[in-house]
mmCIF file of C-alpha atoms and ligand atoms in Angstrom:
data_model
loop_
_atom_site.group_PDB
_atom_site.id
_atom_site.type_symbol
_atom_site.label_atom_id
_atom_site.label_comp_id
_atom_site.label_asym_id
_atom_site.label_seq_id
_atom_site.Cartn_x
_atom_site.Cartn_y
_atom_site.Cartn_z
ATOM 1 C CA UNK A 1 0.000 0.000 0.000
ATOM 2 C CA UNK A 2 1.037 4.001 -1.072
ATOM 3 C CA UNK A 3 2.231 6.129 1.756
ATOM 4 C CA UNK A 4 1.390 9.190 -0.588
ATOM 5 C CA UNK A 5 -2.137 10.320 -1.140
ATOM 6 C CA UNK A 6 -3.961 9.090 -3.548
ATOM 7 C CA UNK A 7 -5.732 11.389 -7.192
ATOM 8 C CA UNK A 8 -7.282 10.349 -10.022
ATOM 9 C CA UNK A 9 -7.157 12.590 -12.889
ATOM 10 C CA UNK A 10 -9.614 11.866 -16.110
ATOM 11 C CA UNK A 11 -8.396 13.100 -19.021
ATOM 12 C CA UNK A 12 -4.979 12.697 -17.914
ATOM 13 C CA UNK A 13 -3.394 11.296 -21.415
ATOM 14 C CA UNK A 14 -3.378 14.400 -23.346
ATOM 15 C CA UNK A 15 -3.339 18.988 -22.560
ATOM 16 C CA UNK A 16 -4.192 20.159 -18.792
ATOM 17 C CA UNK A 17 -4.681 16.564 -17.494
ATOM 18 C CA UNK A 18 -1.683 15.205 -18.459
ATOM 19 C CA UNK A 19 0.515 18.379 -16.842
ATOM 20 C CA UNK A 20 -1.446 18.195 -13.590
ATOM 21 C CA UNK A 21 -0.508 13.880 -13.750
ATOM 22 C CA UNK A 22 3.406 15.312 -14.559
ATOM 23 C CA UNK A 23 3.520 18.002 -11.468
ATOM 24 C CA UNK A 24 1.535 15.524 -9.316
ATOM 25 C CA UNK A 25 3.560 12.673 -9.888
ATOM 26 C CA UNK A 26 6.965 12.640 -7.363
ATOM 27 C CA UNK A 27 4.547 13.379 -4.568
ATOM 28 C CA UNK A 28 1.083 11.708 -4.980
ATOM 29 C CA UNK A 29 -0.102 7.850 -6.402
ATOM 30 C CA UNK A 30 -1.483 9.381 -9.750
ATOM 31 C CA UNK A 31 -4.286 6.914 -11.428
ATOM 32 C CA UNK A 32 -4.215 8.075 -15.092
ATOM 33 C CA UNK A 33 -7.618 8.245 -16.808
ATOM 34 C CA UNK A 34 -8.336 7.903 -20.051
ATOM 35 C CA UNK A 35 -9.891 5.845 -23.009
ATOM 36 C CA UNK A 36 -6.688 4.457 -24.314
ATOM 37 C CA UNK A 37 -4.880 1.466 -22.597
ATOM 38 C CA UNK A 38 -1.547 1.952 -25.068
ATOM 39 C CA UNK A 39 -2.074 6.382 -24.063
ATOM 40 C CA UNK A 40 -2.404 5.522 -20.345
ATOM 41 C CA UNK A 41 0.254 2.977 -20.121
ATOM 42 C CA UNK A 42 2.575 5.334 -21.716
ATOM 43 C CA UNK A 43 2.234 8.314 -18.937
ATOM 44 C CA UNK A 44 1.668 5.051 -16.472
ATOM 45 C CA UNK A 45 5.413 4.542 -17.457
ATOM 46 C CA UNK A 46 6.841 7.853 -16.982
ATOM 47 C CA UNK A 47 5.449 8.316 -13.005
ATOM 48 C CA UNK A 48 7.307 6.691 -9.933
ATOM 49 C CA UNK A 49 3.670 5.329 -8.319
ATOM 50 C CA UNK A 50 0.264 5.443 -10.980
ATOM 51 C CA UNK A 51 -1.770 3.193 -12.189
ATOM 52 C CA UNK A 52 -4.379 3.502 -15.163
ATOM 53 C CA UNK A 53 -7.966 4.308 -14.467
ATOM 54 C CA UNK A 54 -9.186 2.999 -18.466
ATOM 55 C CA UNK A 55 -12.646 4.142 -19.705
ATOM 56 C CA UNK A 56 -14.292 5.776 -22.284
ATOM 57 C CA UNK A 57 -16.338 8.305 -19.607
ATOM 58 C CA UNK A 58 -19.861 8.407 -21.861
ATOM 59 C CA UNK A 59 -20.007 4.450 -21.048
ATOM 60 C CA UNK A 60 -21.779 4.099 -17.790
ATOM 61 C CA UNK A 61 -20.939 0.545 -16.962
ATOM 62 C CA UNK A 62 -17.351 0.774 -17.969
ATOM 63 C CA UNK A 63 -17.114 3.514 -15.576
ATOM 64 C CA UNK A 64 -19.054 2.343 -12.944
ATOM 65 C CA UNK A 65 -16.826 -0.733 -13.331
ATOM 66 C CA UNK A 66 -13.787 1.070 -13.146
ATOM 67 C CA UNK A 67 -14.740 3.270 -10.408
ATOM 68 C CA UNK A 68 -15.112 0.290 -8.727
ATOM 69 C CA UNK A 69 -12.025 -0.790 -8.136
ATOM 70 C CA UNK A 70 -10.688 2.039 -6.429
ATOM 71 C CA UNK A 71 -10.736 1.489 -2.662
ATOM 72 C CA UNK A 72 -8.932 4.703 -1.657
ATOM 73 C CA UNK A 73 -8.687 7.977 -3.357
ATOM 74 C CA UNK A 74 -7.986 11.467 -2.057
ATOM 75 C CA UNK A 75 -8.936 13.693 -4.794
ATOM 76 C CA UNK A 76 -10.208 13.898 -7.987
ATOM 77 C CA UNK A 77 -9.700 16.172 -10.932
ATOM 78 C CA UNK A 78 -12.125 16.379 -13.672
ATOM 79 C CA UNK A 79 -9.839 17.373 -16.780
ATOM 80 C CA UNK A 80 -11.585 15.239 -19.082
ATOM 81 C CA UNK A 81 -14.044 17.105 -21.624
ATOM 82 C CA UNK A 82 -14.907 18.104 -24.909
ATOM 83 C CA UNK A 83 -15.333 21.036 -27.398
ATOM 84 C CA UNK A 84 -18.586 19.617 -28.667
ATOM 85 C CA UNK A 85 -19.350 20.760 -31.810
ATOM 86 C CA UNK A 86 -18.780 24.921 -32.912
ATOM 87 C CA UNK A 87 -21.293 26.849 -34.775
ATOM 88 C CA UNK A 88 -24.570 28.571 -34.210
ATOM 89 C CA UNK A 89 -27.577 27.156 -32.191
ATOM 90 C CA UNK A 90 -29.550 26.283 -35.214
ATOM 91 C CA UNK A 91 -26.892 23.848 -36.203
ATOM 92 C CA UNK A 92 -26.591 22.079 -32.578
ATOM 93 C CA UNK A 93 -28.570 18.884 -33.222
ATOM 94 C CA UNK A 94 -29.834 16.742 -30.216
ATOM 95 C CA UNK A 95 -26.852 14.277 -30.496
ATOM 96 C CA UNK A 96 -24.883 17.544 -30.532
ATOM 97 C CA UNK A 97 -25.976 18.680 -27.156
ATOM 98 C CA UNK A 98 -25.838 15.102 -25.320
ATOM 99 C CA UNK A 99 -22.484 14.259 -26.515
ATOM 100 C CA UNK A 100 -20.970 17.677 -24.923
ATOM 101 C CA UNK A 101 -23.509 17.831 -21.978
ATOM 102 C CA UNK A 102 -23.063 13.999 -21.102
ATOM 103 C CA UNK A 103 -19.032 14.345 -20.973
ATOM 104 C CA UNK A 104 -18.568 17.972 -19.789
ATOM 105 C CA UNK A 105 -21.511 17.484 -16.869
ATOM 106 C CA UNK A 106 -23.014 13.755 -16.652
ATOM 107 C CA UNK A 107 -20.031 12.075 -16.390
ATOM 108 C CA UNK A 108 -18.371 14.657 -14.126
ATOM 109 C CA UNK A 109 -21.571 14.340 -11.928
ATOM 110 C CA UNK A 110 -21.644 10.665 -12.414
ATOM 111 C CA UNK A 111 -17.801 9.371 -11.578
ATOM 112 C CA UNK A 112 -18.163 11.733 -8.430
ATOM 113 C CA UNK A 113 -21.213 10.173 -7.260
ATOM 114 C CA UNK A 114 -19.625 6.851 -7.680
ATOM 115 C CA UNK A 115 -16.181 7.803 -5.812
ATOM 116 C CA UNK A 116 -18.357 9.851 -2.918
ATOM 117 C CA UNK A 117 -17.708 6.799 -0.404
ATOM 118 C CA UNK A 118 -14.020 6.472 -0.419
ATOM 119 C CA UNK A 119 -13.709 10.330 -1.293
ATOM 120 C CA UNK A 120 -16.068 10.977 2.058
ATOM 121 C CA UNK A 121 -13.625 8.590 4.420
ATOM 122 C CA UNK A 122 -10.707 10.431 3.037
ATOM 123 C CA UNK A 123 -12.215 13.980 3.730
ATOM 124 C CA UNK A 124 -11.132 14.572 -0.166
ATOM 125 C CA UNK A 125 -11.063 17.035 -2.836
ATOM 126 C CA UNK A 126 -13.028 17.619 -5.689
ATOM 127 C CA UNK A 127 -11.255 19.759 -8.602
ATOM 128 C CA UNK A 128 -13.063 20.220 -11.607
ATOM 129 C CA UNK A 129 -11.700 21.839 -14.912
ATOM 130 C CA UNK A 130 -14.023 24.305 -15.571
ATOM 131 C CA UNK A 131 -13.413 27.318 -18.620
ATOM 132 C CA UNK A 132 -14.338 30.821 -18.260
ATOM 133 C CA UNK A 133 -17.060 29.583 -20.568
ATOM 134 C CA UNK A 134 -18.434 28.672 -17.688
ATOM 135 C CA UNK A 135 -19.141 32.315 -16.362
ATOM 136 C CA UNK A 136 -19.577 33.920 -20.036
ATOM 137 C CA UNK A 137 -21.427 32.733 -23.279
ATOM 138 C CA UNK A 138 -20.606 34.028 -26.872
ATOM 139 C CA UNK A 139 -21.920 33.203 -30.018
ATOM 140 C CA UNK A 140 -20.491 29.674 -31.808
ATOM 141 C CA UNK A 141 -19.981 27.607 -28.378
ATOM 142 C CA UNK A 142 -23.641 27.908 -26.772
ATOM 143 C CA UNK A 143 -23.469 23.982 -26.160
ATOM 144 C CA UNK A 144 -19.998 24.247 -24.325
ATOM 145 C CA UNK A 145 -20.740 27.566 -22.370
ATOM 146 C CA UNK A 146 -23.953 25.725 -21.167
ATOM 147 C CA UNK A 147 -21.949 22.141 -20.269
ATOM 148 C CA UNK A 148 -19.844 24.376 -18.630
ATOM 149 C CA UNK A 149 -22.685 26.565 -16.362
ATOM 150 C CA UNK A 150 -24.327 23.289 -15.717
ATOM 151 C CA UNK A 151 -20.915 21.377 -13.955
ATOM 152 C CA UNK A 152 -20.344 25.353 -12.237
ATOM 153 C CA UNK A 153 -23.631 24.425 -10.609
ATOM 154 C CA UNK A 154 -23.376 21.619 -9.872
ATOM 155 C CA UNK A 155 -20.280 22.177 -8.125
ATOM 156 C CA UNK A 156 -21.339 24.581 -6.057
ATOM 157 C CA UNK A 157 -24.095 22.265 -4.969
ATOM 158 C CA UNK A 158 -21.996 19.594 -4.115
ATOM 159 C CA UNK A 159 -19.572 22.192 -2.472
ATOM 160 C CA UNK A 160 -22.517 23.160 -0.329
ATOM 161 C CA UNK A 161 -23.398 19.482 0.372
ATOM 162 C CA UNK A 162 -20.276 18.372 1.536
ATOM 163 C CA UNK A 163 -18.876 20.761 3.321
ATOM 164 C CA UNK A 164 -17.069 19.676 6.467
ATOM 165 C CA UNK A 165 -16.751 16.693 4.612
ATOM 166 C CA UNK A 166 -15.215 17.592 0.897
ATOM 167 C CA UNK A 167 -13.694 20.551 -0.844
ATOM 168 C CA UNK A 168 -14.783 21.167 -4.178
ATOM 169 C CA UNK A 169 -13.246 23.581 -6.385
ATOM 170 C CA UNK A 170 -14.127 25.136 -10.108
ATOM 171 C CA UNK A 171 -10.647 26.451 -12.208
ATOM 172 C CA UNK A 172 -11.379 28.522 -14.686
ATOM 173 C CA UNK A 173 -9.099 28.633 -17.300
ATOM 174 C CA UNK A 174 -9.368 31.364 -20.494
ATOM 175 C CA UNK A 175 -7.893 29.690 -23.938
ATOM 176 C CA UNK A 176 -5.018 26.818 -23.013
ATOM 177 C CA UNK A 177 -3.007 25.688 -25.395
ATOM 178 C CA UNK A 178 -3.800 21.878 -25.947
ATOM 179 C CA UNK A 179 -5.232 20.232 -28.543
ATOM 180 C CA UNK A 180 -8.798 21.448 -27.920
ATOM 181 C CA UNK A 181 -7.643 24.775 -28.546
ATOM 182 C CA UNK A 182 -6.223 24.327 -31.880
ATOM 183 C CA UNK A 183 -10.135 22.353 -32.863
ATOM 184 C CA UNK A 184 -11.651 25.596 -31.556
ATOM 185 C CA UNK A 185 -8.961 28.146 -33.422
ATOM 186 C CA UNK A 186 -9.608 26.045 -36.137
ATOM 187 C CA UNK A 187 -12.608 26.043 -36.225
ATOM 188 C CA UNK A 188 -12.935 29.989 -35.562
ATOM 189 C CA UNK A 189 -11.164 30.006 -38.827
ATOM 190 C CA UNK A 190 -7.944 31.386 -37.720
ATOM 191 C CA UNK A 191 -4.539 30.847 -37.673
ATOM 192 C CA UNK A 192 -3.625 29.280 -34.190
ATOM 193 C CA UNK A 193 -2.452 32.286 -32.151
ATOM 194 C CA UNK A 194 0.051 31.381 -29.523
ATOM 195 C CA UNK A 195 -0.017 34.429 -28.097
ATOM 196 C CA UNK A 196 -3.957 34.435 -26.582
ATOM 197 C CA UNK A 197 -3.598 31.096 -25.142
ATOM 198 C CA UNK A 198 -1.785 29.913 -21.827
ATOM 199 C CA UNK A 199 0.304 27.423 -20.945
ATOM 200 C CA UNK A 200 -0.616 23.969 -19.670
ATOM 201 C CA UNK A 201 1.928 23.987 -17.321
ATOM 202 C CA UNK A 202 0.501 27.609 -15.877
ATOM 203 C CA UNK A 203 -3.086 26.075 -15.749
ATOM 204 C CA UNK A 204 -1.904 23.230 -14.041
ATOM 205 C CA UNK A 205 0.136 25.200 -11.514
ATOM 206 C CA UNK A 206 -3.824 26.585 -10.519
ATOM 207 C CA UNK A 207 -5.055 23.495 -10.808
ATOM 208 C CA UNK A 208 -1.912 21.742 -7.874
ATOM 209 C CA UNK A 209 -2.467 25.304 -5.575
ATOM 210 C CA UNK A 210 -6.586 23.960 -5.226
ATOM 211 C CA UNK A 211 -5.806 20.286 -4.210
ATOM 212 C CA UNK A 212 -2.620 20.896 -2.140
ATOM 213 C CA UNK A 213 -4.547 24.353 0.111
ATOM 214 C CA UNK A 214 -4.222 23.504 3.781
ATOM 215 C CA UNK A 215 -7.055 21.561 5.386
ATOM 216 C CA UNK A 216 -8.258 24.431 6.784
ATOM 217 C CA UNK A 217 -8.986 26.625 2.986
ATOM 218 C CA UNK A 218 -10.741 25.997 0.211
ATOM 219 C CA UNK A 219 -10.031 27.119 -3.066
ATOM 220 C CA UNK A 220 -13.749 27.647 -4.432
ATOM 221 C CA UNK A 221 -13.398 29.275 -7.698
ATOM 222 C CA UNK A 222 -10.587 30.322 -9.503
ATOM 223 C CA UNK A 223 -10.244 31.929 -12.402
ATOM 224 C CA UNK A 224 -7.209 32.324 -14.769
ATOM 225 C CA UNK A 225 -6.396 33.987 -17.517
ATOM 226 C CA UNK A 226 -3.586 34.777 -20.353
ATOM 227 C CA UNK A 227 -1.728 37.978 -18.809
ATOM 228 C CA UNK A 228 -0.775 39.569 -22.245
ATOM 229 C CA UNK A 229 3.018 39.303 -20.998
ATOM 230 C CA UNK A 230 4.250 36.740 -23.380
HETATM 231 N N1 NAP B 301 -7.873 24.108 -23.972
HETATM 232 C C1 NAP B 301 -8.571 25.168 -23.600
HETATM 233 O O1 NAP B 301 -8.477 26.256 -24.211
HETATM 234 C C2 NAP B 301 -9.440 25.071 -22.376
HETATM 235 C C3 NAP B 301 -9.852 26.283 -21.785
HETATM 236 C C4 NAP B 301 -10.660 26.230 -20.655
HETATM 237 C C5 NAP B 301 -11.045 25.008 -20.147
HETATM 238 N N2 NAP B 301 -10.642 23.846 -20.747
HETATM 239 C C6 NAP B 301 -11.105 22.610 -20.170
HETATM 240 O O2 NAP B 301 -9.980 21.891 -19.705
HETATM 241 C C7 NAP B 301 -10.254 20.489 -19.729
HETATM 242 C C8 NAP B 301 -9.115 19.802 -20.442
HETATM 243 O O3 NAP B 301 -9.068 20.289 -21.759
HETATM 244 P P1 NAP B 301 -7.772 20.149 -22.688
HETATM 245 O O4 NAP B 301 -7.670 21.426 -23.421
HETATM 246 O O5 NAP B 301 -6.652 19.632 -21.883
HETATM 247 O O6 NAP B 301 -8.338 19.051 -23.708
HETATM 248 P P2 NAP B 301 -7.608 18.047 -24.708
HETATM 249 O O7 NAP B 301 -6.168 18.391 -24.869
HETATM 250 O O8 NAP B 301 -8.483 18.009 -25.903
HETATM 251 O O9 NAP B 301 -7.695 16.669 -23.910
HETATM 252 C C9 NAP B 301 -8.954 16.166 -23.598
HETATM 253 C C10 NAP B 301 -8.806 14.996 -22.670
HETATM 254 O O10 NAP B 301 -10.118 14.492 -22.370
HETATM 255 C C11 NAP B 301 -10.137 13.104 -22.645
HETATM 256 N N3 NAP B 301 -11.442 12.650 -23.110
HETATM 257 C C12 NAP B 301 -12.201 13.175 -24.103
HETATM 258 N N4 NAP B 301 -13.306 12.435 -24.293
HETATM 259 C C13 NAP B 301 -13.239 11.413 -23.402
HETATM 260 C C14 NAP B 301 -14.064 10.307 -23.114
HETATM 261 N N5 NAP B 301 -15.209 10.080 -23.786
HETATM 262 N N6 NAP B 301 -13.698 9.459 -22.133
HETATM 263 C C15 NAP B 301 -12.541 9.644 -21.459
HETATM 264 N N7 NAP B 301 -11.704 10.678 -21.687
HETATM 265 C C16 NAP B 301 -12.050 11.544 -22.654
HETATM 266 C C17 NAP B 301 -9.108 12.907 -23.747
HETATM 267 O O11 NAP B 301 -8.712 11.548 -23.789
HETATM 268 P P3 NAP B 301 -8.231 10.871 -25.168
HETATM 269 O O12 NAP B 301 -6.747 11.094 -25.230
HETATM 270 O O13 NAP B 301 -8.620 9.437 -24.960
HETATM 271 O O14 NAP B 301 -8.968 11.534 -26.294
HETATM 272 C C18 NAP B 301 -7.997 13.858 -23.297
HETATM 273 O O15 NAP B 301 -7.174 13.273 -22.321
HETATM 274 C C19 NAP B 301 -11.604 20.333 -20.425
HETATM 275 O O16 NAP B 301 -12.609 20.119 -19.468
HETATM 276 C C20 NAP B 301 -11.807 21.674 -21.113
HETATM 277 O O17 NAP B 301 -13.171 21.982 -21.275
HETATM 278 C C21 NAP B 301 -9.841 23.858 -21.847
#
């Protein structure tokens, strides 16, 4: 058994997830999440104490499976998500909306509900990966500004739920420079811009200050955002 605490981070193969698994790992037992055994196994490989945490998070019974096998867990962080598709309301079909609401919110609500026993005896931390589309909606990403208002909410639910029991905290990042950023800059029809977006390793800085607060603080909301320095 791990002396070091225990966190599982979804969507920790690829952008913010896999920094936060990278800064996490000389100090904590990191359980990798993500869909892809040979993706997992490969930042698995490159951490002193992990294991992988393998699911695709829109199946419920893989996940409910998986979640089932952890029997100790100090914190989670929800990095996993999805751009869902860009364009104006009138183009957002009804698959449209569930694929971005069931990943971005359902599954975020789901895997927590499913970890709340061994997250409760821990007195643990919830850290969800929130955007500052989850304070502000523009035109083109109504289905991701709403994913991202819904998980706000319920955050602050749980937050209010648990406390005494579990932190929960929302980071919200402004435009990060990982893969779903180029889809989006892309998709905006521009030229990827390096200089509006941050750095993963900044976001996941914010992301390490939240789960490692003393016991007796917690970091509720936090909001961060390219300075215009670089
Ligand atoms: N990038 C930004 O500009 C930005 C800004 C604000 C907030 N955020 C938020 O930050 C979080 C991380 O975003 P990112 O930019 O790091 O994204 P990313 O580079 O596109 O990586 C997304 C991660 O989510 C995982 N994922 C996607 N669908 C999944 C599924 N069905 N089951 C399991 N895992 C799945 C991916 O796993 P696979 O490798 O298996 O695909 C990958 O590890 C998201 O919640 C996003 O909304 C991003």
């Amino acid at each position: 058994m791990s002396s070091r605490r225990t966190v599982l981070v979804t969507g920790g193969t690829r952008g913010i997830g896999r920094e936060v698994v990278r800064l996490l790992a000389p100090t904590w037992r990191v359980l990798v999440g993500g869909r892809s055994e040979s993706s997992v196994a490969e930042v698995v490989a490159g951490c002193p104490d992990a294991a992988g945490f393998v699911c695709d998070l829109a199946d419920e019974d893989a996940v409910a499976a998986a979640a089932a096998s952890i029997t100790e867990l100090d914190a989670v962080v929800h990095s996993a998500g999805v751009l869902g598709r860009f364009g104006p309301m009138e183009s957002q079909s009804r698959a449209d909306w569930r694929h971005v609401l069931e990943l971005n919110v359902v599954a975020v609500a789901d895997l927590t509900r499913l970890l709340l026993p061994v997250l409760r005896a821990s007195r643990g931390q919830v850290v969800v990966v929130n955007s500052g589309s989850g304070f502000t909606a523009g035109a083109n990403s109504g289905g991701y500004a709403a994913s991202k208002f819904a998980v706000r909410a319920w955050a602050d639910s749980l937050r209010a739920e648990e406390r005494g029991v579990l932190r929960v905290s929302s980071i919200h990042p402004g435009r990060v420079d990982t893969d779903m950023q180029v889809e989006l800059q892309s998709a905006e029809g521009r030229d990827y811009d390096t200089s509006i977006v941050l750095e993963v390793n900044s976001v996941a800085r914010a992301i390490v200050f939240a789960l490692e607060a003393a016991d007796d603080a917690v970091v509720e909301s936090l909001s961060i955002r390219p300075s215009g320095l670089r």
